[in-house]
Amino acid sequence: MSDCIFCKLVNGEIPTEFLYEDEHVVAFRDASPLAPVHVLVVPKAHHRDILDNVPAQTLASVVEAIKTVVDTTGIRDSGFRVITNTGKEGGQSVMHLHFHILGGRPLNATFGEEEL
Ligand code: AMP
């Protein structure tokens, strides 16, 4: 999608450093981090959200990306959170499927507005 910011990041039109890349997904740091580690795992193909016909291979790559990111950023053992905000009331602002990986500080266990 030509007007999608994550499509532009994925295809290199907007330069960013990838912490992980394979055939199906990339991972890069969130521009407005909410935790010491805040990385986005983003499928290369444009899917609107988790319900938008995402192939199993892509979801397998998402898991591989998460494993790599939590290892390379050192948050695997301390714990972390993976979130995919979906739709308006789910807090999704970029309409290209992505998974937030958050860690590096204690994360509130509630799902209130103030905390991811
Ligand atoms: P969401 O609100 O779940 O759709 O998350 C979108 C995320 O994308 C937000 O956390 C933004 O900070 C992040 N974001 C938006 N533009 C960029 C960008 N150019 N590079 C990195 N992260 C971005």
Tab-separated table of C-alpha atoms and ligand atoms in Angstrom:
chain	number	residue	atom	x	y	z
A	1	MET	CA	0.000	0.000	0.000
A	2	SER	CA	1.646	3.214	-1.181
A	3	ASP	CA	0.408	5.407	1.683
A	4	CYS	CA	1.197	2.941	4.486
A	5	ILE	CA	4.089	4.020	6.726
A	6	PHE	CA	4.961	0.449	7.725
A	7	CYS	CA	5.034	-0.647	4.061
A	8	LYS	CA	7.538	2.183	3.506
A	9	LEU	CA	9.665	1.053	6.479
A	10	VAL	CA	9.529	-2.574	5.324
A	11	ASN	CA	10.587	-1.785	1.742
A	12	GLY	CA	13.343	0.656	2.723
A	13	GLU	CA	11.621	3.801	1.452
A	14	ILE	CA	11.964	5.111	5.024
A	15	PRO	CA	15.357	3.957	6.341
A	16	THR	CA	15.499	2.175	9.691
A	17	GLU	CA	17.684	-0.444	11.334
A	18	PHE	CA	16.204	-3.939	11.387
A	19	LEU	CA	16.874	-5.996	14.518
A	20	TYR	CA	15.520	-9.035	12.651
A	21	GLU	CA	14.605	-9.786	9.058
A	22	ASP	CA	13.551	-12.893	7.202
A	23	GLU	CA	11.402	-13.659	4.161
A	24	HIS	CA	8.164	-12.731	5.915
A	25	VAL	CA	8.793	-10.160	8.675
A	26	VAL	CA	11.081	-7.411	9.954
A	27	ALA	CA	11.602	-5.985	13.443
A	28	PHE	CA	12.624	-2.427	14.262
A	29	ARG	CA	12.531	-0.112	17.280
A	30	ASP	CA	9.360	1.873	17.961
A	31	ALA	CA	9.839	5.604	17.283
A	32	SER	CA	8.083	6.535	20.557
A	33	PRO	CA	9.248	3.882	22.999
A	34	LEU	CA	7.082	3.142	26.039
A	35	ALA	CA	9.718	0.956	27.690
A	36	PRO	CA	13.527	0.590	27.541
A	37	VAL	CA	12.938	-2.131	24.961
A	38	HIS	CA	10.078	-1.389	22.564
A	39	VAL	CA	10.370	-3.192	19.259
A	40	LEU	CA	7.787	-3.754	16.549
A	41	VAL	CA	7.577	-7.005	14.581
A	42	VAL	CA	5.972	-6.235	11.239
A	43	PRO	CA	4.979	-8.621	8.426
A	44	LYS	CA	6.367	-7.572	5.042
A	45	ALA	CA	3.009	-8.141	3.347
A	46	HIS	CA	0.289	-5.634	4.121
A	47	HIS	CA	-2.302	-7.216	6.426
A	48	ARG	CA	-4.590	-4.824	8.235
A	49	ASP	CA	-4.641	-6.788	11.472
A	50	ILE	CA	-4.385	-10.264	12.990
A	51	LEU	CA	-7.724	-11.291	11.423
A	52	ASP	CA	-6.702	-10.322	7.876
A	53	ASN	CA	-5.788	-13.724	6.365
A	54	VAL	CA	-2.287	-13.912	7.786
A	55	PRO	CA	-0.446	-17.003	6.468
A	56	ALA	CA	0.858	-19.555	8.977
A	57	GLN	CA	4.428	-19.033	7.696
A	58	THR	CA	4.174	-15.348	8.570
A	59	LEU	CA	2.992	-16.133	12.087
A	60	ALA	CA	5.875	-18.614	12.470
A	61	SER	CA	8.270	-15.847	11.432
A	62	VAL	CA	6.702	-13.514	13.994
A	63	VAL	CA	7.600	-16.041	16.708
A	64	GLU	CA	11.157	-16.373	15.366
A	65	ALA	CA	11.496	-12.583	15.353
A	66	ILE	CA	10.256	-12.378	18.950
A	67	LYS	CA	12.782	-15.019	20.051
A	68	THR	CA	15.635	-13.173	18.353
A	69	VAL	CA	14.626	-9.738	19.660
A	70	VAL	CA	14.220	-10.837	23.297
A	71	ASP	CA	17.595	-12.596	23.142
A	72	THR	CA	19.511	-9.762	21.487
A	73	THR	CA	17.976	-7.094	23.738
A	74	GLY	CA	18.510	-9.190	26.885
A	75	ILE	CA	14.893	-9.296	28.110
A	76	ARG	CA	14.153	-12.993	27.626
A	77	ASP	CA	14.795	-13.986	31.252
A	78	SER	CA	13.379	-10.892	32.974
A	79	GLY	CA	10.119	-11.147	31.023
A	80	PHE	CA	8.383	-9.091	28.389
A	81	ARG	CA	5.020	-8.439	26.765
A	82	VAL	CA	3.790	-8.945	23.191
A	83	ILE	CA	0.754	-6.966	22.043
A	84	THR	CA	-1.102	-6.483	18.793
A	85	ASN	CA	-3.558	-3.623	19.087
A	86	THR	CA	-6.531	-4.215	16.823
A	87	GLY	CA	-9.056	-1.696	15.566
A	88	LYS	CA	-10.187	1.638	16.910
A	89	GLU	CA	-11.110	0.619	20.441
A	90	GLY	CA	-8.130	-1.728	20.561
A	91	GLY	CA	-5.799	1.249	20.222
A	92	GLN	CA	-4.470	0.509	16.718
A	93	SER	CA	-3.094	3.652	15.064
A	94	VAL	CA	-1.130	2.120	12.164
A	95	MET	CA	-3.367	-0.083	10.039
A	96	HIS	CA	-0.644	-2.552	9.075
A	97	LEU	CA	-0.410	-5.598	11.349
A	98	HIS	CA	2.358	-5.312	13.934
A	99	PHE	CA	3.317	-6.814	17.269
A	100	HIS	CA	4.784	-4.672	20.043
A	101	ILE	CA	7.503	-6.285	22.161
A	102	LEU	CA	7.877	-4.389	25.430
A	103	GLY	CA	10.356	-5.020	28.205
A	104	GLY	CA	13.250	-3.746	30.245
A	105	ARG	CA	11.070	-2.499	33.101
A	106	PRO	CA	8.283	-3.932	35.255
A	107	LEU	CA	5.041	-3.816	33.264
A	108	ASN	CA	1.737	-3.267	35.020
A	109	ALA	CA	-0.369	-6.419	34.928
A	110	THR	CA	-3.621	-4.544	34.292
A	111	PHE	CA	-5.059	-3.654	30.916
A	112	GLY	CA	-5.989	-0.084	31.841
A	113	GLU	CA	-5.567	2.930	29.608
A	114	GLU	CA	-2.414	4.125	31.328
A	115	GLU	CA	-0.309	1.052	30.651
A	116	LEU	CA	0.404	-1.133	27.667
B	1	AMP	P1	-0.381	1.014	17.301
B	1	AMP	O1	-0.887	2.212	18.038
B	1	AMP	O2	-0.543	-0.261	18.057
B	1	AMP	O3	-0.945	0.949	15.899
B	1	AMP	O4	1.184	1.215	17.195
B	1	AMP	C1	1.801	1.954	16.201
B	1	AMP	C2	3.184	2.206	16.686
B	1	AMP	O5	3.982	2.601	15.588
B	1	AMP	C3	3.291	3.329	17.732
B	1	AMP	O6	3.848	2.803	18.939
B	1	AMP	C4	4.222	4.339	17.070
B	1	AMP	O7	5.103	4.935	17.980
B	1	AMP	C5	4.943	3.493	16.043
B	1	AMP	N1	5.459	4.193	14.886
B	1	AMP	C6	4.780	5.059	14.082
B	1	AMP	N2	5.584	5.507	13.097
B	1	AMP	C7	6.793	4.897	13.273
B	1	AMP	C8	8.036	4.947	12.593
B	1	AMP	N3	8.221	5.707	11.501
B	1	AMP	N4	9.059	4.183	13.054
B	1	AMP	C9	8.892	3.421	14.147
B	1	AMP	N5	7.739	3.338	14.839
B	1	AMP	C10	6.705	4.060	14.422
